[in-house]
Tab-separated table of C-alpha atoms and ligand atoms in Angstrom:
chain	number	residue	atom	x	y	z
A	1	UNK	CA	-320.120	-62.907	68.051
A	2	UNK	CA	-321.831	-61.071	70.525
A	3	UNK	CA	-325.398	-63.032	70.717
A	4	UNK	CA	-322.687	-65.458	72.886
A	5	UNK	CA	-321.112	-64.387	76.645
A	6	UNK	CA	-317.713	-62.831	76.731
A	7	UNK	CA	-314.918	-65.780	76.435
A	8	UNK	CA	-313.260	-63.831	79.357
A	9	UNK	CA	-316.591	-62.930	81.635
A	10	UNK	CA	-314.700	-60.533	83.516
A	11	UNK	CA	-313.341	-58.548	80.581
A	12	UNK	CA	-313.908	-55.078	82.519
A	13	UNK	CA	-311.255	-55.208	85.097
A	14	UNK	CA	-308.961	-55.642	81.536
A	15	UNK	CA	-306.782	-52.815	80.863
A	16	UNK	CA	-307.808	-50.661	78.207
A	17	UNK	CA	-306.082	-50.649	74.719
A	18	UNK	CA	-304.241	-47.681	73.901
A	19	UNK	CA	-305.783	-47.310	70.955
A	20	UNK	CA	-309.340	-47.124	72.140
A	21	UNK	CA	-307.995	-44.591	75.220
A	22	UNK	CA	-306.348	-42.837	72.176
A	23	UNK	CA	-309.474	-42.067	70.585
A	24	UNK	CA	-312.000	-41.596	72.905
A	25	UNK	CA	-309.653	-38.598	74.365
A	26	UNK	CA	-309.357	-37.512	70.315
A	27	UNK	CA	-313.704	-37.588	70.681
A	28	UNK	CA	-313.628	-35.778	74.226
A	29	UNK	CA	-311.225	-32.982	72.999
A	30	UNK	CA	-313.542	-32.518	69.816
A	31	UNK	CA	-316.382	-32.027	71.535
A	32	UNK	CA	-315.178	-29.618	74.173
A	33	UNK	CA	-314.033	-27.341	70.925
A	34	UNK	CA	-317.559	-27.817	69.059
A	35	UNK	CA	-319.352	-27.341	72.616
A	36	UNK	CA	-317.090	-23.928	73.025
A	37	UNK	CA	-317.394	-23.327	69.116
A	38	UNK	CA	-321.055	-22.477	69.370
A	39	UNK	CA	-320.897	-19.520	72.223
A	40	UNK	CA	-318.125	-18.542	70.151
A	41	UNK	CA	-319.927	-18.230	66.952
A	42	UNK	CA	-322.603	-17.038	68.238
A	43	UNK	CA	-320.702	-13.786	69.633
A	44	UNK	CA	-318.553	-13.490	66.094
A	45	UNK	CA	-320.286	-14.763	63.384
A	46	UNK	CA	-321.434	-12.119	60.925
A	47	UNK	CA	-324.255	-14.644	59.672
A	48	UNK	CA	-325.643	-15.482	62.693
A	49	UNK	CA	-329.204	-14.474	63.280
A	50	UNK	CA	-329.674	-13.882	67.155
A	51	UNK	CA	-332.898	-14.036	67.932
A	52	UNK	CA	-335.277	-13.351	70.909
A	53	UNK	CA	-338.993	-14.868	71.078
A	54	UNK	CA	-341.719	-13.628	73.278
A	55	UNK	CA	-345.309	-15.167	73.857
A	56	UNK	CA	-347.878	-13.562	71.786
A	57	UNK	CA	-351.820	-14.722	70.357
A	58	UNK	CA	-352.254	-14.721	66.762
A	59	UNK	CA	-354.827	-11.860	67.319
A	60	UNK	CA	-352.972	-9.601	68.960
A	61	UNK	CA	-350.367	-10.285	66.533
A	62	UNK	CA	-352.400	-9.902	63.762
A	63	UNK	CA	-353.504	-6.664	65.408
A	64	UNK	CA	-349.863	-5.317	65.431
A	65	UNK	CA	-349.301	-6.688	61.937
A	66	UNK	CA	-352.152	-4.855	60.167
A	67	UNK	CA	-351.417	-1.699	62.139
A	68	UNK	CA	-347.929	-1.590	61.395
A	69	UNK	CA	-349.396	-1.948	57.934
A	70	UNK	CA	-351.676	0.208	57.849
A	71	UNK	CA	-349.810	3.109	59.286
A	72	UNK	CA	-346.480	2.952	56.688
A	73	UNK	CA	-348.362	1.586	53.724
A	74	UNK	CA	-347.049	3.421	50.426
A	75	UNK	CA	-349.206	1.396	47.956
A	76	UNK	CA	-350.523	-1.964	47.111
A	77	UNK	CA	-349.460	-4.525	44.883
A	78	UNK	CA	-351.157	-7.636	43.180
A	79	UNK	CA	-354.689	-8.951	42.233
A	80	UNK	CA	-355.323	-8.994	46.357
A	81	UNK	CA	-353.776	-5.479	46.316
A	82	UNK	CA	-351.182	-6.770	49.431
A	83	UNK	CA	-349.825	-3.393	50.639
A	84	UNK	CA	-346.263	-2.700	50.453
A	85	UNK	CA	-345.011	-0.924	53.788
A	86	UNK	CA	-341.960	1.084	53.953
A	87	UNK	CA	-340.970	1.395	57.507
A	88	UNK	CA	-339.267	4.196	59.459
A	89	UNK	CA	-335.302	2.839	59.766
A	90	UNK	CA	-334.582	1.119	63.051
A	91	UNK	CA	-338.303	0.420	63.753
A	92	UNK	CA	-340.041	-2.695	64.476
A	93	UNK	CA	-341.131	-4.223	61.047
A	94	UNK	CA	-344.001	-7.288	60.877
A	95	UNK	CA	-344.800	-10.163	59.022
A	96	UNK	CA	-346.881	-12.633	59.779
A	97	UNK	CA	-346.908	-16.053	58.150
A	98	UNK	CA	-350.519	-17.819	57.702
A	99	UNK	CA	-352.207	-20.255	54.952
A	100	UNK	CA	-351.042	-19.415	52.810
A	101	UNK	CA	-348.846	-15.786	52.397
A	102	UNK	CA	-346.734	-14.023	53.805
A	103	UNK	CA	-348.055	-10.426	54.460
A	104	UNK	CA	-347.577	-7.529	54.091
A	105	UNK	CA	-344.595	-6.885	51.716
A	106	UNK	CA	-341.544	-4.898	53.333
A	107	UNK	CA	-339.725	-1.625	51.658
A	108	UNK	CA	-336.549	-1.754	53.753
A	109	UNK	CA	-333.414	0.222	53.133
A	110	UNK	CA	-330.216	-1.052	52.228
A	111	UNK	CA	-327.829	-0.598	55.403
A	112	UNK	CA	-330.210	0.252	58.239
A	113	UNK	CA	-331.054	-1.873	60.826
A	114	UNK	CA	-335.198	-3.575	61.561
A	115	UNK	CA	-336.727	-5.442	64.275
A	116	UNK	CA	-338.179	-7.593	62.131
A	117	UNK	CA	-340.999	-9.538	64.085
A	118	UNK	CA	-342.330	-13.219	62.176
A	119	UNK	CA	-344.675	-15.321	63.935
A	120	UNK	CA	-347.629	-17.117	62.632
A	121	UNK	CA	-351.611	-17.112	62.706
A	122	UNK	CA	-352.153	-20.976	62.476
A	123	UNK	CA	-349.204	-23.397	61.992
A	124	UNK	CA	-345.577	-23.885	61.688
A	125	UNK	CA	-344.042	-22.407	58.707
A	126	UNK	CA	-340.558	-21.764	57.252
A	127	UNK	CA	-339.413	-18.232	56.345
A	128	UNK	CA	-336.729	-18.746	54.110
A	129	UNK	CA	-335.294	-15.518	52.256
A	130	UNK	CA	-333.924	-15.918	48.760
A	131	UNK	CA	-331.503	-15.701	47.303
A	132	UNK	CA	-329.786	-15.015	50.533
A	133	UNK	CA	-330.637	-18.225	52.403
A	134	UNK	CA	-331.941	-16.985	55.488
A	135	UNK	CA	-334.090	-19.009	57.578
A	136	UNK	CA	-336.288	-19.182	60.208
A	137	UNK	CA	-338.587	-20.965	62.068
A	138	UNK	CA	-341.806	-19.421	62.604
A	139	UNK	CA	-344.510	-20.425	65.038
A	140	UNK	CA	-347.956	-19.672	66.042
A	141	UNK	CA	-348.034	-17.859	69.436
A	142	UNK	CA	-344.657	-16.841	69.271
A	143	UNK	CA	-343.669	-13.420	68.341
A	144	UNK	CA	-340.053	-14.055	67.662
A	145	UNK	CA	-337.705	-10.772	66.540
A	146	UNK	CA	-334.412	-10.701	64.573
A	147	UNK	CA	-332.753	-7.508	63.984
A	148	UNK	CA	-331.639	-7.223	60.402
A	149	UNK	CA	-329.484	-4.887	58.524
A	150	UNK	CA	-330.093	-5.659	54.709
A	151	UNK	CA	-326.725	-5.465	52.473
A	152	UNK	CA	-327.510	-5.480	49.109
A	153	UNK	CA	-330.791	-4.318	47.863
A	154	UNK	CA	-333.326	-5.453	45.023
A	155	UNK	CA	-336.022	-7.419	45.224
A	156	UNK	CA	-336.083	-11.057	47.145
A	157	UNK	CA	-338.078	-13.561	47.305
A	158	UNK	CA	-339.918	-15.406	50.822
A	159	UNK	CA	-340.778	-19.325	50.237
A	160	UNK	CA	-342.040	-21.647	53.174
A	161	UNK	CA	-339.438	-24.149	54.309
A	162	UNK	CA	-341.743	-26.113	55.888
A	163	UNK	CA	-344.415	-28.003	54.641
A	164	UNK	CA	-347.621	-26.349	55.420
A	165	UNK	CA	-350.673	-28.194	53.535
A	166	UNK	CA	-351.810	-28.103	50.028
A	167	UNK	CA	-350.949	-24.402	49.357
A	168	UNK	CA	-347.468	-24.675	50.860
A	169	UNK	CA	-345.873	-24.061	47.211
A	170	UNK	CA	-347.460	-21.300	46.975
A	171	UNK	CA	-347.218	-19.368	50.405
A	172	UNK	CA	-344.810	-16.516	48.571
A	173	UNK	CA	-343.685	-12.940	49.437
A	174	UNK	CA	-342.154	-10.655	49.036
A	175	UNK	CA	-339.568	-8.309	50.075
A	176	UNK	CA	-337.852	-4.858	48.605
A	177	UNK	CA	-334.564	-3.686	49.435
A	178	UNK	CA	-333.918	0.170	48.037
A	179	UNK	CA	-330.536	2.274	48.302
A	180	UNK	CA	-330.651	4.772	50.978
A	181	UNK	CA	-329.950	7.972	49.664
B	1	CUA	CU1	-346.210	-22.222	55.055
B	1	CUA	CU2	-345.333	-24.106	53.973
């Protein structure tokens, strides 16, 4: 037992059992391919999401946000008339995440690329985009971009991942994805 001393007290000058050599090399060689794995991935991996993340206030991000809005809004939708924005392709799209929406709603087109900026006005929340499963992290006083390129279109859903307060279940949005013609 081990509360006790070592019978042998100078067990450490002991050889090593093959066995235990055996698989401490197996560990070592694993994680030299998981370590190398993720660079890998990273440069092949159709899912992955690379993302870059630059320092930003939630004012001046909000400012950015409700211009952005405001200049490619094509209507409005809802009881609190959130305006749907269809962006030029290849332009930088925003959302911002706050208690408790997502805003505004995005009119992307299927195939062309976005710089789609998230970050947040007060706390942490999740950005999760279903049904496709894509999600992110999104802070306060970070503006962090992803470029996307949607490939299917329709209409999908935005829940927050991350708990957020008393309205979390309801911090919802909303994105469209049309055919290009
Ligand atoms: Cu935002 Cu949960």
């Amino acid at each position: 037992m081990s509360i006790y001393p070592p019978e042998d007290r100078i067990w450490w000058s002991k050889p090593v059992e093959k066995t235990e050599v055996l698989w401490v090399t197996i560990a070592f060689i694993w994680g030299l391919i998981m370590f190398f794995m993720m660079p890998y991935w990273h440069l092949t991996g159709d899912q992955n999401l690379s993302n870059e993340a630059y320092k930003i206030t939630a004012d001046k991000y909000a400012e950015k946000t409700e211009a952005f809005a405001k200049k490619y809004q094509v209507r409005v939708e809802g009881d609190n008339d959130v305006p749907v924005v269809k962006p030029p392709a290849g332009s930088d799209v925003y959302m911002l995440a706050r208690l408790w929406d997502w805003w505004p709603i995005l009119e992307l087109e299927k195939g062309k690329s976005y710089r789609l900026h998230l970050s947040s006005l007060d706390y942490q929340h999740g950005f999760s985009l279903q049904p496709e499963n894509i999600n992110l992290q999104v802070h306060p006083n970070y503006d962090m971009v992803v470029t996307i390129t949607p490939t299917s279109s329709g209409e999908f859903g935005i829940i927050c991942n991350e708990f957020c307060g008393s309205g979390h279940h309801t911090m919802v949005g909303k994105m469209y994805v049309k055919d290009s013609k």
